[in-house]
PDB file of C-alpha atoms in Angstrom:
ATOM      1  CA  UNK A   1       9.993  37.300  -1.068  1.00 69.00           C
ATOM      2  CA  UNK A   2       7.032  35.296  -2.812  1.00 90.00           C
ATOM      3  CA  UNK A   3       6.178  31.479  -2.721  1.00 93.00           C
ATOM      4  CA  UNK A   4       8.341  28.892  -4.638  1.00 95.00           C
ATOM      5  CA  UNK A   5       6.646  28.180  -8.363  1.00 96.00           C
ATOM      6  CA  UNK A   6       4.984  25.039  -7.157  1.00 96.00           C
ATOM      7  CA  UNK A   7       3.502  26.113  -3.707  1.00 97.00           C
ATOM      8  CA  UNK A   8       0.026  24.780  -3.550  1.00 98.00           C
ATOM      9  CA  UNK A   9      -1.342  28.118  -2.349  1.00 97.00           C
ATOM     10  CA  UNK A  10      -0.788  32.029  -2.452  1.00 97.00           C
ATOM     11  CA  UNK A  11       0.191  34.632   0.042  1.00 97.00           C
ATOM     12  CA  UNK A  12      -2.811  36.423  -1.298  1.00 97.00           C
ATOM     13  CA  UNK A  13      -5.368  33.263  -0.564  1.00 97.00           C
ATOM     14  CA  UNK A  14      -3.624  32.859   2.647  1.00 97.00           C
ATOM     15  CA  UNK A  15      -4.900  36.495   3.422  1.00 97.00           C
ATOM     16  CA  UNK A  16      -8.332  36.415   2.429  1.00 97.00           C
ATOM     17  CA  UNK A  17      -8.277  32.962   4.811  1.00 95.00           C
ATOM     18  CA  UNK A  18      -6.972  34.228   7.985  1.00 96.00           C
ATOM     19  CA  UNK A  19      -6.661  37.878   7.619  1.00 96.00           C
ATOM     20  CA  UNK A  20      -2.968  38.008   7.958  1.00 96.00           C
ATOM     21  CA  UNK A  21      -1.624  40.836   8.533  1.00 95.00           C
ATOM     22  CA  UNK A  22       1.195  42.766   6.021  1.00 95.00           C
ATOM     23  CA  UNK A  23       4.231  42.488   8.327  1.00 96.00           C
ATOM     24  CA  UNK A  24       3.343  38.474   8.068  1.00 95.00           C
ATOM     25  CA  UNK A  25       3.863  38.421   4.712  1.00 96.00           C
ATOM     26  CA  UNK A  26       7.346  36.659   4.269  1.00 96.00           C
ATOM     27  CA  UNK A  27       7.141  34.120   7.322  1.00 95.00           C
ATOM     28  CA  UNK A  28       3.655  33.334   6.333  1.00 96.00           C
ATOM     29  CA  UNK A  29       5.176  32.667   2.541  1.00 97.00           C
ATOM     30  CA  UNK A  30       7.643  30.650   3.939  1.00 96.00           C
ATOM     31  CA  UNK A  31       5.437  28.960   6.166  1.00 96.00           C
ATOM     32  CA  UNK A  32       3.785  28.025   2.280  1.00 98.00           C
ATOM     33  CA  UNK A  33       6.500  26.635   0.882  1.00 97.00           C
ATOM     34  CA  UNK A  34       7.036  24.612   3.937  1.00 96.00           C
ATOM     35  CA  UNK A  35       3.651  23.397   4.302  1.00 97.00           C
ATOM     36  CA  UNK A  36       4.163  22.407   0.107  1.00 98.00           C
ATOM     37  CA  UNK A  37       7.235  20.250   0.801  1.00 96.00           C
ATOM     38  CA  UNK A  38       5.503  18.511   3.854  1.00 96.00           C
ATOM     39  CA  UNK A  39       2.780  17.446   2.293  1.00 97.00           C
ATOM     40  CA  UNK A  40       5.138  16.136  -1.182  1.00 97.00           C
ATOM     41  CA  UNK A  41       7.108  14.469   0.962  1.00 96.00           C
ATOM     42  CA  UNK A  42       4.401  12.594   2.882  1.00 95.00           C
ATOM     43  CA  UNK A  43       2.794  12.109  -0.403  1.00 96.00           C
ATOM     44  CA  UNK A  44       6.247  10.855  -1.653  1.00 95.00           C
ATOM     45  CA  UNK A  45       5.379  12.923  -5.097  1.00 95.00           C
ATOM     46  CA  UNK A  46       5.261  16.314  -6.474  1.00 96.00           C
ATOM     47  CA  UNK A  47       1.644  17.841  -6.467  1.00 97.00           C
ATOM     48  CA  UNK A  48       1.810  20.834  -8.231  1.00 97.00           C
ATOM     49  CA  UNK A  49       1.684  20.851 -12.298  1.00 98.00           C
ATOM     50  CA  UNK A  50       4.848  20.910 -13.556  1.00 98.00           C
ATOM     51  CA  UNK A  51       6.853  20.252 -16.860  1.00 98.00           C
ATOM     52  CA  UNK A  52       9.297  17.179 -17.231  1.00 98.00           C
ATOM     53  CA  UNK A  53      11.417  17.831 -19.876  1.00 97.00           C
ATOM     54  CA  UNK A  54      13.361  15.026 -21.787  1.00 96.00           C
ATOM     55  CA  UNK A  55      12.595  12.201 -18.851  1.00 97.00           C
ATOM     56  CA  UNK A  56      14.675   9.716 -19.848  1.00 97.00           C
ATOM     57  CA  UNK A  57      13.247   6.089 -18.544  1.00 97.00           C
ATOM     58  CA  UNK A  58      13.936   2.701 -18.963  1.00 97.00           C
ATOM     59  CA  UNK A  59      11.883   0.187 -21.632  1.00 96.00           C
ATOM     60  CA  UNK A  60       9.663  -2.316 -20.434  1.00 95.00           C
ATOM     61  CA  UNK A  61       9.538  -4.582 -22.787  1.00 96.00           C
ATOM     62  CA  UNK A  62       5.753  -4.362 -22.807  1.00 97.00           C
ATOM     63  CA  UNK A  63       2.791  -2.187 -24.194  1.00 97.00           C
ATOM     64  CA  UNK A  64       2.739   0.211 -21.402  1.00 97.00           C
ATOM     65  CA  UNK A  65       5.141   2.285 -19.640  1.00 97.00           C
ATOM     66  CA  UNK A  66       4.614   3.959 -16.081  1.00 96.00           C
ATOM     67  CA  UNK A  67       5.858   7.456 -16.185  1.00 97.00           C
ATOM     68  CA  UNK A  68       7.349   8.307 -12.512  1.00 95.00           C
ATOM     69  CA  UNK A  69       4.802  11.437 -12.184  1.00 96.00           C
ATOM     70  CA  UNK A  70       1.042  11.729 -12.253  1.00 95.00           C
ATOM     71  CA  UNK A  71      -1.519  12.516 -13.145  1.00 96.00           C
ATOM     72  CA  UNK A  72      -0.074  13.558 -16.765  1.00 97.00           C
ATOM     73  CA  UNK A  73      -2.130  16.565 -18.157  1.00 97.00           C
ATOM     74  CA  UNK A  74      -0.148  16.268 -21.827  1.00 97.00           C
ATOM     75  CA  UNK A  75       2.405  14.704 -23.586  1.00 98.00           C
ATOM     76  CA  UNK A  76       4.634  16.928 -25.502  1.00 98.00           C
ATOM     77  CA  UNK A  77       6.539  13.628 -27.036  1.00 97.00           C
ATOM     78  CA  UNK A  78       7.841  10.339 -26.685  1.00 98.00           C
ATOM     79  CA  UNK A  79      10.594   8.921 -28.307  1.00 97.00           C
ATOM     80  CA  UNK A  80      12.063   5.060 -28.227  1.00 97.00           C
ATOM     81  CA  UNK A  81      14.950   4.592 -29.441  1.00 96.00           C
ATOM     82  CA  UNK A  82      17.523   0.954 -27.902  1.00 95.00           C
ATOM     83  CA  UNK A  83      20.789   3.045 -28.571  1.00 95.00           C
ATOM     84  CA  UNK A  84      19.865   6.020 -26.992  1.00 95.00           C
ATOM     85  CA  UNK A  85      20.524   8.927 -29.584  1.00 95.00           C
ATOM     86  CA  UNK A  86      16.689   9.899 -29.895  1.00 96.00           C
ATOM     87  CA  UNK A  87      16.714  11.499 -32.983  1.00 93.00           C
ATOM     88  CA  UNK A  88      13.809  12.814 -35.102  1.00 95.00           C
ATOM     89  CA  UNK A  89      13.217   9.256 -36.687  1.00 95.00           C
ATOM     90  CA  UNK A  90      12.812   7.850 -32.699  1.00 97.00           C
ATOM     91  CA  UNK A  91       9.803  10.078 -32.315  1.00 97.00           C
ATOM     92  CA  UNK A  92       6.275   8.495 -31.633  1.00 97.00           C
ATOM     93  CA  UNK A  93       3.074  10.245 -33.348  1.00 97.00           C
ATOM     94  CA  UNK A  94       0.648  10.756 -30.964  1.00 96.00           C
ATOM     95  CA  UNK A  95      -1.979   9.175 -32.751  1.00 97.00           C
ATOM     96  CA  UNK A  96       0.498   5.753 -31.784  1.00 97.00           C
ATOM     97  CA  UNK A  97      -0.352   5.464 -27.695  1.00 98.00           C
ATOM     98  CA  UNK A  98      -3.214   6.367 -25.527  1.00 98.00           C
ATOM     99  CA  UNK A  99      -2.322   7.669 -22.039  1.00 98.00           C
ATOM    100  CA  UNK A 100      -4.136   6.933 -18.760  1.00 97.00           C
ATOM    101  CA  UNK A 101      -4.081  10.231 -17.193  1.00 96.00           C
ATOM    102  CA  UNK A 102      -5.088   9.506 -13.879  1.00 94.00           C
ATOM    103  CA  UNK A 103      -2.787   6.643 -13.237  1.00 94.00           C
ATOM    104  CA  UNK A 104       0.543   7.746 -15.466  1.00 96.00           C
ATOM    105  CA  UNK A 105       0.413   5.403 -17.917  1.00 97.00           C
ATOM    106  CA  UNK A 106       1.442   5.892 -22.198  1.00 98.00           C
ATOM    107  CA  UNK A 107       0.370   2.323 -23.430  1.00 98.00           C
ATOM    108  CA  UNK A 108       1.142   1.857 -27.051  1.00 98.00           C
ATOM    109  CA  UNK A 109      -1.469   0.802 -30.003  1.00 97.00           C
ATOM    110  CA  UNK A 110       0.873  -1.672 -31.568  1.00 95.00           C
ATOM    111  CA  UNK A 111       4.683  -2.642 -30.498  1.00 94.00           C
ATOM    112  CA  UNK A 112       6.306  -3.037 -26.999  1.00 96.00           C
ATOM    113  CA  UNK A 113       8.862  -0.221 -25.358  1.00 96.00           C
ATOM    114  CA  UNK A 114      12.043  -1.226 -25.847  1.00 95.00           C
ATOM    115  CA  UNK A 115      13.533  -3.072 -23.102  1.00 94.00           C
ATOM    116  CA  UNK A 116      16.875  -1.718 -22.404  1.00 96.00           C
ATOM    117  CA  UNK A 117      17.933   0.863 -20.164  1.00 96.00           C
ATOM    118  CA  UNK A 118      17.047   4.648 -21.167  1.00 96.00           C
ATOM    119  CA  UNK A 119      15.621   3.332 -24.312  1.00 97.00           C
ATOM    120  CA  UNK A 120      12.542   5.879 -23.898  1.00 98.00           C
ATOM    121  CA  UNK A 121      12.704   9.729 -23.905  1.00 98.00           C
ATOM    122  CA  UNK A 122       9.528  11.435 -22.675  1.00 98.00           C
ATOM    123  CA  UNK A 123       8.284  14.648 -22.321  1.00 98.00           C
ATOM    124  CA  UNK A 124       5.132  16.159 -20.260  1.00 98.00           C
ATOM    125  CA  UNK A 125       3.358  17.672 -17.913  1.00 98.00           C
ATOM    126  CA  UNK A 126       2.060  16.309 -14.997  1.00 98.00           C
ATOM    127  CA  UNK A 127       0.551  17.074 -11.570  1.00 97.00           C
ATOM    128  CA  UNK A 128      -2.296  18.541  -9.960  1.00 97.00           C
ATOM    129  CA  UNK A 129      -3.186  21.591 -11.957  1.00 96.00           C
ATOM    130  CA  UNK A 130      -5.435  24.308 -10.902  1.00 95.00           C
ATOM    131  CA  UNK A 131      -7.929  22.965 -12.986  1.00 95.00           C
ATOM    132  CA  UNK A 132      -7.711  19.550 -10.908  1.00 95.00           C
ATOM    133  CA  UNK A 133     -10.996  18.503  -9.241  1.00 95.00           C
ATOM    134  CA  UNK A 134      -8.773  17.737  -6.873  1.00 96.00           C
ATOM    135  CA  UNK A 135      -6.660  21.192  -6.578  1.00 97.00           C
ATOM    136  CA  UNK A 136      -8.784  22.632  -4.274  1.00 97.00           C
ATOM    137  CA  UNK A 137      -8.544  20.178  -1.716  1.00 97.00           C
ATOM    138  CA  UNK A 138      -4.771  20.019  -1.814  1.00 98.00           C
ATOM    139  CA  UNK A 139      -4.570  24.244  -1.193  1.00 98.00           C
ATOM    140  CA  UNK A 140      -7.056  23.549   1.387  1.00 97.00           C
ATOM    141  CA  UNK A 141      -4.995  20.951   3.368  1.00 97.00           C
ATOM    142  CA  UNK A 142      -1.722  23.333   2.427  1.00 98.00           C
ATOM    143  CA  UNK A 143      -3.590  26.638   3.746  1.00 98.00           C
ATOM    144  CA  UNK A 144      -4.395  24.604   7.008  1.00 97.00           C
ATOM    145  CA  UNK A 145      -0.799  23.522   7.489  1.00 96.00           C
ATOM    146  CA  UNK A 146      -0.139  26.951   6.816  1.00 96.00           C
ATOM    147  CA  UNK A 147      -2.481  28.022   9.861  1.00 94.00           C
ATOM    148  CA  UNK A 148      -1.471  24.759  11.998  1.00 92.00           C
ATOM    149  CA  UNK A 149       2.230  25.500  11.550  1.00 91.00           C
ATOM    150  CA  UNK A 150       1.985  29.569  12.305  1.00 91.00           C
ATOM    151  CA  UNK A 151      -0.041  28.542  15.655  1.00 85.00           C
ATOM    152  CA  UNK A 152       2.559  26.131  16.129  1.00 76.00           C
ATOM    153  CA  UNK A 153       5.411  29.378  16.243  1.00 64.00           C
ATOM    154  CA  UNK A 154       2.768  31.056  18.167  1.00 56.00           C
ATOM    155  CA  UNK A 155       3.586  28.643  20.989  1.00 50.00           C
ATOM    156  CA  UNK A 156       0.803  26.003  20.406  1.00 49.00           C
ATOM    157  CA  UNK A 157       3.654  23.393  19.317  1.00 51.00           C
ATOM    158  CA  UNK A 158       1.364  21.530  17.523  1.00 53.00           C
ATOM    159  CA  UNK A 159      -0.398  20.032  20.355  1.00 55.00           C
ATOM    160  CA  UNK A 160      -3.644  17.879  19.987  1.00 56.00           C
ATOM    161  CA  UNK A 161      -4.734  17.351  24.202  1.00 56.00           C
ATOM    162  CA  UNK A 162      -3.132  18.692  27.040  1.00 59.00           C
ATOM    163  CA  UNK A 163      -3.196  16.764  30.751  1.00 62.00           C
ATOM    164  CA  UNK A 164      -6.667  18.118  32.546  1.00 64.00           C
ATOM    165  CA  UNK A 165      -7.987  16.886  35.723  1.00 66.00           C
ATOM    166  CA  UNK A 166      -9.024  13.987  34.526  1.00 67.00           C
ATOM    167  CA  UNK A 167      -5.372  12.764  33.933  1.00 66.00           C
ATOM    168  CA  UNK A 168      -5.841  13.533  29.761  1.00 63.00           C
ATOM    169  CA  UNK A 169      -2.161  13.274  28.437  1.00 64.00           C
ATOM    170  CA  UNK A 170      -0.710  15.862  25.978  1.00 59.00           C
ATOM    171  CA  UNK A 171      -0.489  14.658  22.283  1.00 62.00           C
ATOM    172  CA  UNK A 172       1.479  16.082  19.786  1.00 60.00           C
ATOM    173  CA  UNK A 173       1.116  16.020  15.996  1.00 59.00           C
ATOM    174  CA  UNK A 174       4.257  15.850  14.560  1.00 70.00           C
ATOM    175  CA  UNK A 175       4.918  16.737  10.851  1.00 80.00           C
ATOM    176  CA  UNK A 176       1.145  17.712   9.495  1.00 90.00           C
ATOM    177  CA  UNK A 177      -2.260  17.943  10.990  1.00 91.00           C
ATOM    178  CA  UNK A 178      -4.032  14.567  11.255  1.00 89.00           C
ATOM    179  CA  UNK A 179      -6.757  15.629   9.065  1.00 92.00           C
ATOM    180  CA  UNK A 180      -4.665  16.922   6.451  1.00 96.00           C
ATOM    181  CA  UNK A 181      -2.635  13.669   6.356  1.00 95.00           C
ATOM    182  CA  UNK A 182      -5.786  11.505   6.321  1.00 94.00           C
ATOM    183  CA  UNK A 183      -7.067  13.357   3.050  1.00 95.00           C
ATOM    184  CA  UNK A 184      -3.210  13.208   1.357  1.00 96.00           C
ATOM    185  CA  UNK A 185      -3.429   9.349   2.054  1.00 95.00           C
ATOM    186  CA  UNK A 186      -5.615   9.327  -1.272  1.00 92.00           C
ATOM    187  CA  UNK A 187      -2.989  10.492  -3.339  1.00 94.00           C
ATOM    188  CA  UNK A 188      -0.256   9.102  -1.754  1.00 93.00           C
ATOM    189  CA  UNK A 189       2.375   7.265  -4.068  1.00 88.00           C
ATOM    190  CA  UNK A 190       1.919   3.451  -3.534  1.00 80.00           C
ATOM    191  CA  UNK A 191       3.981   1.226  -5.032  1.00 72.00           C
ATOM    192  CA  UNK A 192       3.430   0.847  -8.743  1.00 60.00           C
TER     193      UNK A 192
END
Protein backbone atom coordinates (compact mmCIF):
# COMPACT_ATOMS: atom_id res chain seq x y z
CA UNK A 1 0.00 0.00 0.00
CA UNK A 2 1.38 3.73 -0.23
CA UNK A 3 -0.35 7.11 0.69
CA UNK A 4 -3.17 8.59 -1.53
CA UNK A 5 -1.53 11.29 -4.22
CA UNK A 6 -2.47 14.22 -2.07
CA UNK A 7 -1.43 13.04 1.50
CA UNK A 8 0.34 15.89 3.12
CA UNK A 9 3.18 13.64 4.28
CA UNK A 10 5.20 10.35 3.45
CA UNK A 11 5.53 6.97 5.03
CA UNK A 12 9.19 7.65 4.67
CA UNK A 13 9.02 11.23 6.72
CA UNK A 14 6.75 9.53 9.08
CA UNK A 15 9.80 7.15 9.77
CA UNK A 16 12.56 9.39 10.15
CA UNK A 17 9.87 11.24 12.78
CA UNK A 18 8.98 8.50 15.04
CA UNK A 19 11.08 5.63 14.10
CA UNK A 20 8.29 3.43 13.02
CA UNK A 21 8.90 0.32 12.66
CA UNK A 22 8.50 -1.85 9.05
CA UNK A 23 5.54 -4.04 10.07
CA UNK A 24 3.78 -0.36 10.71
CA UNK A 25 4.08 0.51 7.44
CA UNK A 26 0.46 0.15 5.97
CA UNK A 27 -1.62 1.21 9.20
CA UNK A 28 0.75 4.03 9.69
CA UNK A 29 0.00 4.98 5.73
CA UNK A 30 -3.41 4.75 6.37
CA UNK A 31 -3.27 6.51 9.46
CA UNK A 32 -1.76 9.41 6.64
CA UNK A 33 -4.37 9.50 4.53
CA UNK A 34 -6.68 9.76 7.41
CA UNK A 35 -4.95 12.40 9.17
CA UNK A 36 -5.04 14.29 5.26
CA UNK A 37 -8.85 14.07 5.05
CA UNK A 38 -9.27 15.34 8.73
CA UNK A 39 -7.53 18.15 8.45
CA UNK A 40 -9.38 19.05 4.56
CA UNK A 41 -12.36 18.57 6.02
CA UNK A 42 -11.88 20.84 9.05
CA UNK A 43 -10.26 23.17 6.69
CA UNK A 44 -13.37 22.70 4.43
CA UNK A 45 -10.70 22.71 1.31
CA UNK A 46 -8.22 20.60 -0.37
CA UNK A 47 -4.54 21.36 0.78
CA UNK A 48 -2.44 19.54 -1.31
CA UNK A 49 -1.45 20.94 -5.00
CA UNK A 50 -3.54 19.61 -7.34
CA UNK A 51 -4.75 20.14 -11.03
CA UNK A 52 -8.42 21.33 -11.87
CA UNK A 53 -9.05 20.56 -15.17
CA UNK A 54 -11.84 22.32 -17.27
CA UNK A 55 -13.64 23.95 -13.91
CA UNK A 56 -16.53 25.09 -15.26
CA UNK A 57 -17.97 28.23 -13.04
CA UNK A 58 -20.49 30.63 -13.23
CA UNK A 59 -19.92 34.56 -14.57
CA UNK A 60 -20.04 37.30 -12.31
CA UNK A 61 -20.84 39.90 -14.12
CA UNK A 62 -17.84 41.78 -12.76
CA UNK A 63 -13.96 42.15 -13.22
CA UNK A 64 -13.04 39.39 -10.96
CA UNK A 65 -13.95 35.91 -10.52
CA UNK A 66 -13.29 33.71 -7.28
CA UNK A 67 -12.05 30.37 -8.31
CA UNK A 68 -13.44 27.68 -5.61
CA UNK A 69 -9.65 26.52 -4.78
CA UNK A 70 -6.61 28.34 -3.49
CA UNK A 71 -4.00 29.41 -3.46
CA UNK A 72 -3.67 29.02 -7.46
CA UNK A 73 0.05 28.26 -8.38
CA UNK A 74 -0.84 28.64 -12.45
CA UNK A 75 -3.36 29.07 -14.80
CA UNK A 76 -3.26 26.78 -17.69
CA UNK A 77 -6.41 28.82 -19.36
CA UNK A 78 -9.50 30.55 -19.08
CA UNK A 79 -12.11 30.71 -21.40
CA UNK A 80 -15.62 32.88 -21.36
CA UNK A 81 -17.83 32.09 -23.48
CA UNK A 82 -22.36 33.02 -22.53
CA UNK A 83 -23.39 29.86 -24.65
CA UNK A 84 -21.20 27.53 -23.26
CA UNK A 85 -19.34 25.78 -26.27
CA UNK A 86 -15.77 27.20 -25.26
CA UNK A 87 -14.14 26.97 -28.32
CA UNK A 88 -10.67 28.22 -29.37
CA UNK A 89 -12.08 31.82 -30.12
CA UNK A 90 -13.50 31.80 -26.12
CA UNK A 91 -9.93 31.57 -24.95
CA UNK A 92 -8.39 34.47 -22.79
CA UNK A 93 -4.52 35.40 -23.41
CA UNK A 94 -2.88 35.52 -20.39
CA UNK A 95 -1.49 38.75 -20.84
CA UNK A 96 -5.68 39.75 -20.41
CA UNK A 97 -6.10 39.07 -16.30
CA UNK A 98 -3.84 39.19 -13.37
CA UNK A 99 -4.47 36.55 -10.67
CA UNK A 100 -4.26 37.00 -6.89
CA UNK A 101 -2.60 33.90 -5.91
CA UNK A 102 -3.00 33.90 -2.40
CA UNK A 103 -6.65 34.67 -2.28
CA UNK A 104 -8.00 32.76 -5.71
CA UNK A 105 -8.82 35.46 -7.60
CA UNK A 106 -8.38 35.95 -11.98
CA UNK A 107 -9.50 39.70 -12.23
CA UNK A 108 -9.59 40.85 -15.78
CA UNK A 109 -7.63 44.05 -17.38
CA UNK A 110 -10.60 45.23 -19.35
CA UNK A 111 -14.31 43.57 -19.66
CA UNK A 112 -16.53 41.84 -16.99
CA UNK A 113 -17.08 37.74 -16.82
CA UNK A 114 -20.00 36.97 -18.31
CA UNK A 115 -22.86 36.69 -16.10
CA UNK A 116 -24.70 33.61 -16.88
CA UNK A 117 -24.39 30.30 -15.57
CA UNK A 118 -21.17 28.18 -16.67
CA UNK A 119 -20.22 31.01 -18.85
CA UNK A 120 -16.41 30.55 -17.67
CA UNK A 121 -14.16 27.48 -18.26
CA UNK A 122 -10.96 27.46 -16.18
CA UNK A 123 -8.12 25.53 -15.82
CA UNK A 124 -5.24 25.37 -12.96
CA UNK A 125 -3.47 24.37 -10.35
CA UNK A 126 -3.96 25.16 -7.00
CA UNK A 127 -3.09 24.24 -3.40
CA UNK A 128 -0.37 24.10 -1.06
CA UNK A 129 2.61 22.88 -2.97
CA UNK A 130 5.76 21.63 -1.53
CA UNK A 131 7.27 24.71 -2.34
CA UNK A 132 4.55 26.55 -0.05
CA UNK A 133 6.03 28.57 2.84
CA UNK A 134 3.36 27.18 4.29
CA UNK A 135 3.83 23.27 3.31
CA UNK A 136 5.83 22.53 6.02
CA UNK A 137 3.58 23.46 8.61
CA UNK A 138 0.65 21.58 7.14
CA UNK A 139 2.98 17.99 7.07
CA UNK A 140 3.87 19.01 10.46
CA UNK A 141 0.28 19.26 11.86
CA UNK A 142 -0.52 15.97 9.46
CA UNK A 143 2.65 13.97 10.92
CA UNK A 144 1.30 14.90 14.49
CA UNK A 145 -2.19 13.64 13.73
CA UNK A 146 -0.43 10.85 12.41
CA UNK A 147 1.35 10.27 15.93
CA UNK A 148 -1.89 11.55 17.96
CA UNK A 149 -4.14 9.13 16.07
CA UNK A 150 -1.60 5.86 16.30
CA UNK A 151 -1.43 6.63 20.27
CA UNK A 152 -4.98 6.94 20.07
CA UNK A 153 -5.16 2.86 18.67
CA UNK A 154 -2.54 2.34 21.20
CA UNK A 155 -5.26 2.83 23.81
CA UNK A 156 -4.66 6.57 24.67
CA UNK A 157 -8.19 7.42 22.96
CA UNK A 158 -7.22 10.69 22.41
CA UNK A 159 -7.43 11.86 25.87
CA UNK A 160 -6.22 15.40 27.03
CA UNK A 161 -6.63 14.99 31.38
CA UNK A 162 -7.63 12.15 33.21
CA UNK A 163 -9.57 12.44 36.90
CA UNK A 164 -6.50 12.67 39.66
CA UNK A 165 -6.94 13.28 43.23
CA UNK A 166 -7.69 16.48 42.91
CA UNK A 167 -11.08 15.66 41.17
CA UNK A 168 -9.35 16.70 37.41
CA UNK A 169 -12.01 15.36 34.86
CA UNK A 170 -10.98 13.39 31.71
CA UNK A 171 -11.09 15.43 28.40
CA UNK A 172 -11.16 14.10 25.18
CA UNK A 173 -10.11 15.60 21.85
CA UNK A 174 -12.28 14.52 19.38
CA UNK A 175 -11.43 14.71 15.61
CA UNK A 176 -7.68 16.43 15.64
CA UNK A 177 -5.29 17.59 18.25
CA UNK A 178 -6.09 21.07 19.61
CA UNK A 179 -2.90 22.44 18.47
CA UNK A 180 -3.12 21.18 15.11
CA UNK A 181 -6.65 22.64 14.71
CA UNK A 182 -5.59 26.02 16.14
CA UNK A 183 -2.77 26.36 13.36
CA UNK A 184 -5.42 24.97 10.39
CA UNK A 185 -7.79 27.84 11.64
CA UNK A 186 -5.43 30.14 9.40
CA UNK A 187 -6.25 28.51 6.37
CA UNK A 188 -9.52 27.59 6.99
CA UNK A 189 -12.14 28.37 4.14
CA UNK A 190 -14.27 31.39 5.31
CA UNK A 191 -16.88 32.50 3.47
CA UNK A 192 -15.90 34.32 0.32
Amino acid sequence: MAVGEHALTSWKTAVSMFGYLDDEQTLVEKLIDQATARMELYTKRKLAARDYDAVQLDGTGRDYLLLPEYPVNSIESVNLDSSRTFGDATLLDSSDYIIDSEAGIIRLFSGVFPGYRGSVLVSYNAGFASTSQLYPMLEGGCLETVHWLKTRYAGGIGKRTETNADGMSVGYEIDLPVNVRSMLDEIMRRDR
